[in-house]
Short mmCIF file of C-alpha atoms and ligand atoms in Angstrom, two decimals:
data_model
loop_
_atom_site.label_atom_id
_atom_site.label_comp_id
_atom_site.label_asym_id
_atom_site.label_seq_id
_atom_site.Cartn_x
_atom_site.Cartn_y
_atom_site.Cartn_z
CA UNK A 4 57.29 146.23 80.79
CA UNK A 5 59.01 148.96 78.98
CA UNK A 6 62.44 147.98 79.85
CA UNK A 7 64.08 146.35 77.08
CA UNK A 8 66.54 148.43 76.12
CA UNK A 9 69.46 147.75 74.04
CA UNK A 10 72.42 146.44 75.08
CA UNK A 11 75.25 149.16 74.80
CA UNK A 12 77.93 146.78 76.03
CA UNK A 13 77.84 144.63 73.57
CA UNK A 14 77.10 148.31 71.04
CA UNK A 15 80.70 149.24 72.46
CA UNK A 16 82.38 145.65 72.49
CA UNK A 17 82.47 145.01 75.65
CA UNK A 18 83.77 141.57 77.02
CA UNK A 19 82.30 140.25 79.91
CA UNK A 20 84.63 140.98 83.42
CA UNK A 21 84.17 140.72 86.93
CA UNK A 22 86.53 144.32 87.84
CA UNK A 23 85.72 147.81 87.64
CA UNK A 24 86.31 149.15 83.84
CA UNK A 25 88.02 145.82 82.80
CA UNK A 26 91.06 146.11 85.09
CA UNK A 27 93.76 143.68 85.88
CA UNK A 28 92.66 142.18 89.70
CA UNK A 29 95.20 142.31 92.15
CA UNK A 30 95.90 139.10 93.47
CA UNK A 31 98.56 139.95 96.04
CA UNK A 32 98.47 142.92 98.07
CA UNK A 33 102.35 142.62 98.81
CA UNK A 34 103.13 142.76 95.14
CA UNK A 35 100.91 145.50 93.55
CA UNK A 36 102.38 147.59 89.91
CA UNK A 37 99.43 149.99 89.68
CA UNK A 38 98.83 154.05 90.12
CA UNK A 39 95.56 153.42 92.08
CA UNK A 40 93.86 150.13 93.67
CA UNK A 41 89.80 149.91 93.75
CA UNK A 42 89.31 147.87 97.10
CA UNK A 43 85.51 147.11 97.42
CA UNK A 44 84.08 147.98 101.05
CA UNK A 45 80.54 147.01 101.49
CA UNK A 46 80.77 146.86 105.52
CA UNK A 47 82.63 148.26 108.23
CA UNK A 48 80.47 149.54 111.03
CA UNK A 49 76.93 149.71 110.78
CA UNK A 50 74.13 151.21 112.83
CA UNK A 51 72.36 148.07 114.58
CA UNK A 52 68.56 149.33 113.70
CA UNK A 53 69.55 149.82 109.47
CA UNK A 54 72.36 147.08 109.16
CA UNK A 55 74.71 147.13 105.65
CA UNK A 56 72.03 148.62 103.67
CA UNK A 57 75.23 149.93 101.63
CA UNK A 58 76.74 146.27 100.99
CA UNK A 59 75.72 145.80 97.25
CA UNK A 60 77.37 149.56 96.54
CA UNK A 61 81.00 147.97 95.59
CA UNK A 62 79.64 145.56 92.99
CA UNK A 63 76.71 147.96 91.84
CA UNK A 64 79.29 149.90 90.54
CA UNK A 65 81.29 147.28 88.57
CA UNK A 66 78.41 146.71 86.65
CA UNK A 67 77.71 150.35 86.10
CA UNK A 68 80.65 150.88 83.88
CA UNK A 69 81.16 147.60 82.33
CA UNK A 70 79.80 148.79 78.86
CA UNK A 71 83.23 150.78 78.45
CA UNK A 72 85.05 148.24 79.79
CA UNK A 73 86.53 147.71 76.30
CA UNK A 74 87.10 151.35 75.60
CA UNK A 75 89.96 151.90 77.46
CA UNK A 76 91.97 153.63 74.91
CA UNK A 77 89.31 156.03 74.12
CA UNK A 78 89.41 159.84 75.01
CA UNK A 79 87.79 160.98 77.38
CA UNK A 80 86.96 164.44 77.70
CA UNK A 81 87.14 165.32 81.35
CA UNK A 82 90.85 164.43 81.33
CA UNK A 83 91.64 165.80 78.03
CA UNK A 84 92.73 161.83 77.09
CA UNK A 85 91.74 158.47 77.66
CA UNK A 86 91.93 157.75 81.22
CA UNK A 87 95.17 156.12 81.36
CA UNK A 88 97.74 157.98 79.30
CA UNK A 89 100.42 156.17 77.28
CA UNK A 90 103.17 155.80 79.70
CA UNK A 91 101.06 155.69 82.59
CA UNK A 92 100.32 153.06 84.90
CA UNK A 93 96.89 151.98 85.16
CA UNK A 94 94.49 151.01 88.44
CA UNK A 95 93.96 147.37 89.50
CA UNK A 96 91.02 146.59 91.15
CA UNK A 97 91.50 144.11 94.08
CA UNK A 98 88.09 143.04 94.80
CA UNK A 99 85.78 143.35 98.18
CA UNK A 100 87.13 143.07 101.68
CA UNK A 101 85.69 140.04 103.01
CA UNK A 102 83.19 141.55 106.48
CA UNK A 103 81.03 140.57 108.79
CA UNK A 104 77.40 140.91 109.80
CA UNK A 105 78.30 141.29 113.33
CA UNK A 106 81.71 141.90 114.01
CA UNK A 107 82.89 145.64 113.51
CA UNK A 108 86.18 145.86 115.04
CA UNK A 109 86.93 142.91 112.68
CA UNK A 110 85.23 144.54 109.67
CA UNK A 111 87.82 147.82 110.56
CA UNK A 112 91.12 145.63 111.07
CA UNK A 113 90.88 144.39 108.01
CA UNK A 114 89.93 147.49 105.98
CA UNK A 115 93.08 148.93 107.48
CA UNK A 116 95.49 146.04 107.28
CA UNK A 117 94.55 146.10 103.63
CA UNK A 118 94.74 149.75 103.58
CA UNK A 119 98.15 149.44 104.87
CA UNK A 120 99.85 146.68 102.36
CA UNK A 121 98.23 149.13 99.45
CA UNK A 122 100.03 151.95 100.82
CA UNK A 123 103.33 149.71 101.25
CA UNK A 124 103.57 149.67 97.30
CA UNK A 125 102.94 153.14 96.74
CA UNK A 126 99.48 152.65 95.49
CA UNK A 127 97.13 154.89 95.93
CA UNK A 128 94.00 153.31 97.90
CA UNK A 129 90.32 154.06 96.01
CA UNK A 130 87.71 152.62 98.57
CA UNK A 131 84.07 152.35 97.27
CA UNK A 132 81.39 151.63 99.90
CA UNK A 133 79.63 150.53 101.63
CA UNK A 134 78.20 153.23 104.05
CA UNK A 135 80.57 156.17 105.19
CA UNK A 136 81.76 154.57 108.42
CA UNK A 137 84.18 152.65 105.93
CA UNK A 138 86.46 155.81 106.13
CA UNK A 139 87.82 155.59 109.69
CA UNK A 140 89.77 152.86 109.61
CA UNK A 141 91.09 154.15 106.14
CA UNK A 142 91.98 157.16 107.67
CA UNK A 143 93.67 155.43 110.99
CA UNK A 144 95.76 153.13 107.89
CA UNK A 145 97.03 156.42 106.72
CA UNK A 146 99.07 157.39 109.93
CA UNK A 147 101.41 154.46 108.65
CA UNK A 148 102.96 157.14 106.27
CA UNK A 149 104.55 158.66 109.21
CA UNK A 150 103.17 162.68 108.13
CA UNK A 151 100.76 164.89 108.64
CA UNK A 152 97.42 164.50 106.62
CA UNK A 153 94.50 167.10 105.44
CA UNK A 154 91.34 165.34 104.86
CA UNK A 155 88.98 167.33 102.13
CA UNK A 156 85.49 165.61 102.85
CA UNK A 157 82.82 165.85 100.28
CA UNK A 158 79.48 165.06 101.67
CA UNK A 159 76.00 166.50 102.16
CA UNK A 160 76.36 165.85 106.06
CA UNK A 161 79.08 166.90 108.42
CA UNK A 162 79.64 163.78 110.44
CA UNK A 163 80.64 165.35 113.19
CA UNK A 164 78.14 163.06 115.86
CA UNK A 165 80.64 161.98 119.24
CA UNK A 166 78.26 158.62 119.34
CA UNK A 167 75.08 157.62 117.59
CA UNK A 168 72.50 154.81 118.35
CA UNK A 169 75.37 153.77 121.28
CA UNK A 170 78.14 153.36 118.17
CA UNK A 171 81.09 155.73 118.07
CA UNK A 172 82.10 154.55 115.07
CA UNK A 173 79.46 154.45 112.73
CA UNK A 174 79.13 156.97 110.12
CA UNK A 175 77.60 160.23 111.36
CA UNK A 176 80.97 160.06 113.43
CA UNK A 177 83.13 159.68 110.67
CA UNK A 178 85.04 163.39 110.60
CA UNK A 179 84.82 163.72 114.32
CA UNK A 180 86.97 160.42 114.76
CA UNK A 181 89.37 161.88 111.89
CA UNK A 182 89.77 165.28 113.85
CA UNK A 183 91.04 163.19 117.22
CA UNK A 184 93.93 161.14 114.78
CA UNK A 185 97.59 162.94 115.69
CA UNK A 186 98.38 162.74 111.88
CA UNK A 187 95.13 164.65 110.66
CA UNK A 188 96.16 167.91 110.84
CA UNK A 189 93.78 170.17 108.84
CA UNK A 190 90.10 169.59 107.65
CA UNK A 191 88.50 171.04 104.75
CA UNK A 192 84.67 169.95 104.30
CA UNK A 193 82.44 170.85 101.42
CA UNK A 194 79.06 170.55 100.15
CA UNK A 195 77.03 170.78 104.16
CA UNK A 196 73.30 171.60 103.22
CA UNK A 197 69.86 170.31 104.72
CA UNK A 198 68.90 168.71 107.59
CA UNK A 199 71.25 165.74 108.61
CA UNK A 200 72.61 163.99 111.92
CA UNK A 201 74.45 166.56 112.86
CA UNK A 202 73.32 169.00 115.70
CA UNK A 203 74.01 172.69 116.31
CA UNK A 204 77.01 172.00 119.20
CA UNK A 205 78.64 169.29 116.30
CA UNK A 206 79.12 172.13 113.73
CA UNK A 207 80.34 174.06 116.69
CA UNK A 208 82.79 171.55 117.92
CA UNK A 209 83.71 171.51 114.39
CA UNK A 210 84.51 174.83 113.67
CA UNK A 211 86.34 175.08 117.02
CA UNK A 212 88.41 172.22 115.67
CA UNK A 213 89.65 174.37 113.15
CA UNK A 214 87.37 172.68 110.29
CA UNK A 215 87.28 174.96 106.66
CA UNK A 216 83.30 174.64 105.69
CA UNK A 217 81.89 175.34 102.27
CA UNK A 218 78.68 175.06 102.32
CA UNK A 219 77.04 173.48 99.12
CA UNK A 220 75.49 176.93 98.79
CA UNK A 221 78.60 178.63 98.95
CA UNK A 222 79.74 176.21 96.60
CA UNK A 223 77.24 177.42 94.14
CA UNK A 224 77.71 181.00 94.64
CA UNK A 225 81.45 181.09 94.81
CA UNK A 226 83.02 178.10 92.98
CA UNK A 227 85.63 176.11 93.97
CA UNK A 228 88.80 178.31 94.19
CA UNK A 229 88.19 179.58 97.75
CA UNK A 230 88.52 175.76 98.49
CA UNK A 231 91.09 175.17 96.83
CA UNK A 232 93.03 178.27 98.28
CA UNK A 233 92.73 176.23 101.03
CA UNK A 234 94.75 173.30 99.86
CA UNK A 235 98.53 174.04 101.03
CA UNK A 236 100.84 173.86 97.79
CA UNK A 237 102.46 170.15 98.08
CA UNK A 238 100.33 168.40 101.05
CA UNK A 239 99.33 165.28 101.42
CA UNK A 240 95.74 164.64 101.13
CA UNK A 241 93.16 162.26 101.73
CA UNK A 242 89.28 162.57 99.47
CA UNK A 243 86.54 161.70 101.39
CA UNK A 244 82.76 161.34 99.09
CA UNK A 245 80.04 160.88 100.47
CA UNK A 246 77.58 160.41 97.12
CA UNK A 247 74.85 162.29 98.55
CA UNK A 248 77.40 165.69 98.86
CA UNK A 249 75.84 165.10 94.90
CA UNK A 250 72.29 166.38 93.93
CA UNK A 251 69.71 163.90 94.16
CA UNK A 252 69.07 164.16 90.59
CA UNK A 253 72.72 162.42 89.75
CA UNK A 254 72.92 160.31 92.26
CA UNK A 255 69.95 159.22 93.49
CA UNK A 256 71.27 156.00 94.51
CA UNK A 257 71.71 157.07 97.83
CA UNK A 258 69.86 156.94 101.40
CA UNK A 259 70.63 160.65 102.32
CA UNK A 260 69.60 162.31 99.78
CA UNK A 261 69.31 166.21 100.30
CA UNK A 262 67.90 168.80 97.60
CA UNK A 263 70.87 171.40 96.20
CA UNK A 264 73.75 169.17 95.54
CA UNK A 265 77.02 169.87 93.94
CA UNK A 266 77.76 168.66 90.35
CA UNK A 267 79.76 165.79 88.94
CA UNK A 268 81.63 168.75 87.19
CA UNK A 269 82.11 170.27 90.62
CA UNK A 270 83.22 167.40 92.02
CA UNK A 271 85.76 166.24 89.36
CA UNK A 272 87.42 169.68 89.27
CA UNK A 273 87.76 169.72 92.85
CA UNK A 274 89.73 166.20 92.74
CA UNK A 275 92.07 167.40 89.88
CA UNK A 276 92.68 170.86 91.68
CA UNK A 277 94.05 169.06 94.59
CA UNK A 278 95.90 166.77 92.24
CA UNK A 279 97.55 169.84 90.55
CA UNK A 280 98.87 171.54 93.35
CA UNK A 281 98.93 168.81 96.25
CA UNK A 282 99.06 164.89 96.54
CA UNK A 283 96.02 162.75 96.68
CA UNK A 284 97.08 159.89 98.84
CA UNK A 285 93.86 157.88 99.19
CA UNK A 286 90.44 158.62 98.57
CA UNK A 287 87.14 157.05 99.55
CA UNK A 288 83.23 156.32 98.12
CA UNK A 289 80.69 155.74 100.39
CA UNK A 290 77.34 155.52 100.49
CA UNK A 291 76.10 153.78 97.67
CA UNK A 292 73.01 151.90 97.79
CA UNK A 293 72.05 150.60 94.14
CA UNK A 294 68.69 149.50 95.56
CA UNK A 295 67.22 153.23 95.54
CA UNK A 296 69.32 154.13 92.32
CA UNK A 297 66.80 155.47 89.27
CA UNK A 298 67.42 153.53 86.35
CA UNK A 299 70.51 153.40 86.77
CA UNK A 300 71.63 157.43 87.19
CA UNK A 301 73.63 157.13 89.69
CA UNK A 302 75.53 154.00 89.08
CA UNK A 303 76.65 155.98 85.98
CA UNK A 304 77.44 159.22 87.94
CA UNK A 305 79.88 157.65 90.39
CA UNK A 306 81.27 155.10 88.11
CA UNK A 307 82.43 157.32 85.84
CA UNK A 308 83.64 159.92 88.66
CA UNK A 309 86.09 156.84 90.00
CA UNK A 310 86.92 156.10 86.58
CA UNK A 311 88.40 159.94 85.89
CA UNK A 312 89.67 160.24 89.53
CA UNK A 313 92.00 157.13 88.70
CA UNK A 314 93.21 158.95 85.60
CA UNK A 315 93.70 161.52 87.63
CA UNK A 316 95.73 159.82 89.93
CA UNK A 317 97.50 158.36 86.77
CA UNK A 318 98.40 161.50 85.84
CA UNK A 319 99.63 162.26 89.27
CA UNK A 320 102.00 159.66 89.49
CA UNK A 321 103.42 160.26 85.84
CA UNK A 322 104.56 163.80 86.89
CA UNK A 323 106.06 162.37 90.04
CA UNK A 324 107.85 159.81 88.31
CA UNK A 325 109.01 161.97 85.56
MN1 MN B 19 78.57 161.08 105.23
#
């Protein structure tokens, strides 16, 4: 076998840990001092016929980053400093959401009770999945704010199915559900390419809705400032990634993988324009499936995306406070 490679961890002094880059665990979710919480997902509703293929996606990515998990203090260059800036307040990660096999509507309570207590504590909620039916009960958490939400979905697939395989909320419904919450008042979807779940009346029914699509080719042709045009100066709003709204070639460790995907780059600078002009007030993973992953590519890709969208957040919360 030609897989002994060495071991950069231990290169980059890394102790061993069980959280995502190191991070203190939260123990309590009544008592959390943190900018952003990583809450593992790896179930909420699955299709029947595929099951949680997802389920290993939360610790998959643990493991991803733990070779910097004792670099902390180092720069990074997609924030411009390392990811949690002196005087900031760093993330916690609080572990995975215990689920079930069979029960759904128990798999969902509990996503959004815990959902709920994170938001109590003005933390902002960082779900990684788990497949992308993990969002809705997320998203029904998020009326507990008492205002008005815009959701800006990232994903290769529109979600827009009213039931599939007899389950209305599995996760080619995901963005329909959202669009029929009272508090979701404006939808902004990006990356759309391929051939997915979704049929011709869905993308109708969505547009009708009043859904904002840029395609991943428009994405490509036109950058991201149209989109983020779209982003009303000082809303409130919730990030929705699919993995696969990536190209295959960064994050292969995915089960919907579609040729023509958007960049990490595109992707990060997406998350920090809403961050500079708006509020990011939860934000979701889903998708992951390590099993497919390509030694290890993709792992890396979204790892290190959650990693700078916490210092984002970090950085959100130290203007706010300041
Ligand atoms: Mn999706």
């Amino acid at each position: 076998m030609m897989n002994n490679k060495p071991d950069l961890a231990s290169l980059f002094g890394a102790t061993k840990s069980d959280t995502f880059l190191g991070l203190d665990p939260c123990n309590n979710l009544d008592s959390i001092d943190a900018s952003s919480a990583f809450v593992g997902v790896p179930c909420a509703t699955p299709y029947r016929s595929v099951g949680p293929y997802a389920k290993n996606g939360p610790s998959s990515i643990r493991n991803a980053i733990a070779s910097l998990n004792a670099n902390l203090d180092r720069h990074n260059f997609d924030l411009g400093g390392p990811i949690f800036p002196q005087g900031s307040i760093k993330a916690v990660d609080c572990g995975d959401i215990a689920w079930d096999e069979k029960n759904f509507q128990e798999n969902r309570s509990i996503i959004s009770e815990t959902v709920k207590k994170i938001l109590k504590n003005n933390v902002i909620p960082i779900l990684v999945g788990g497949d992308d039916s993990i969002p809705i009960p997320m998203l029904e958490a998020m009326s507990s704010k008492g205002r008005d939400f815009t959701i800006l979905q990232i994903d290769a697939h529109i979600d827009w199915r009213e039931i599939h395989m007899e389950e209305r909320y599995g996760l080619s419904s995901t963005m329909r559900r959202a669009s029929e919450m009272s508090h979701i008042k404006k939808i902004i979807q990006v990356g759309a390419r391929g051939i997915g779940s979704g049929h011709p009346q869905d993308f109708e029914d969505a547009k009708n809705w009043g859904v904002k699509f840029y395609l991943a080719d428009d994405v490509h042709s036109n950058g991201l400032d149209p989109i983020l045009e779209n982003i009303d100066q000082n809303s409130s709003v919730i990030i929705c990634i699919d993995i696969d709204s990536m190209d295959p070639s960064i994050t292969p460790n995915t089960i919907g993988r579609v040729p023509g995907g958007l960049t990490y780059f595109q992707v990060l600078n997406l998350i920090k324009g809403v961050a500079q002009k708006a509020k990011i007030e939860a934000m979701d993973f889903a998708e992951i499936m390590p099993e497919v992953d390509i030694d290890g590519i993709g792992g890396l890709t979204v790892s290190r995306l959650i990693a700078s969208s916490m210092g984002v957040i970090a950085r959100q919360k130290q203007r706010a406070d300041s």
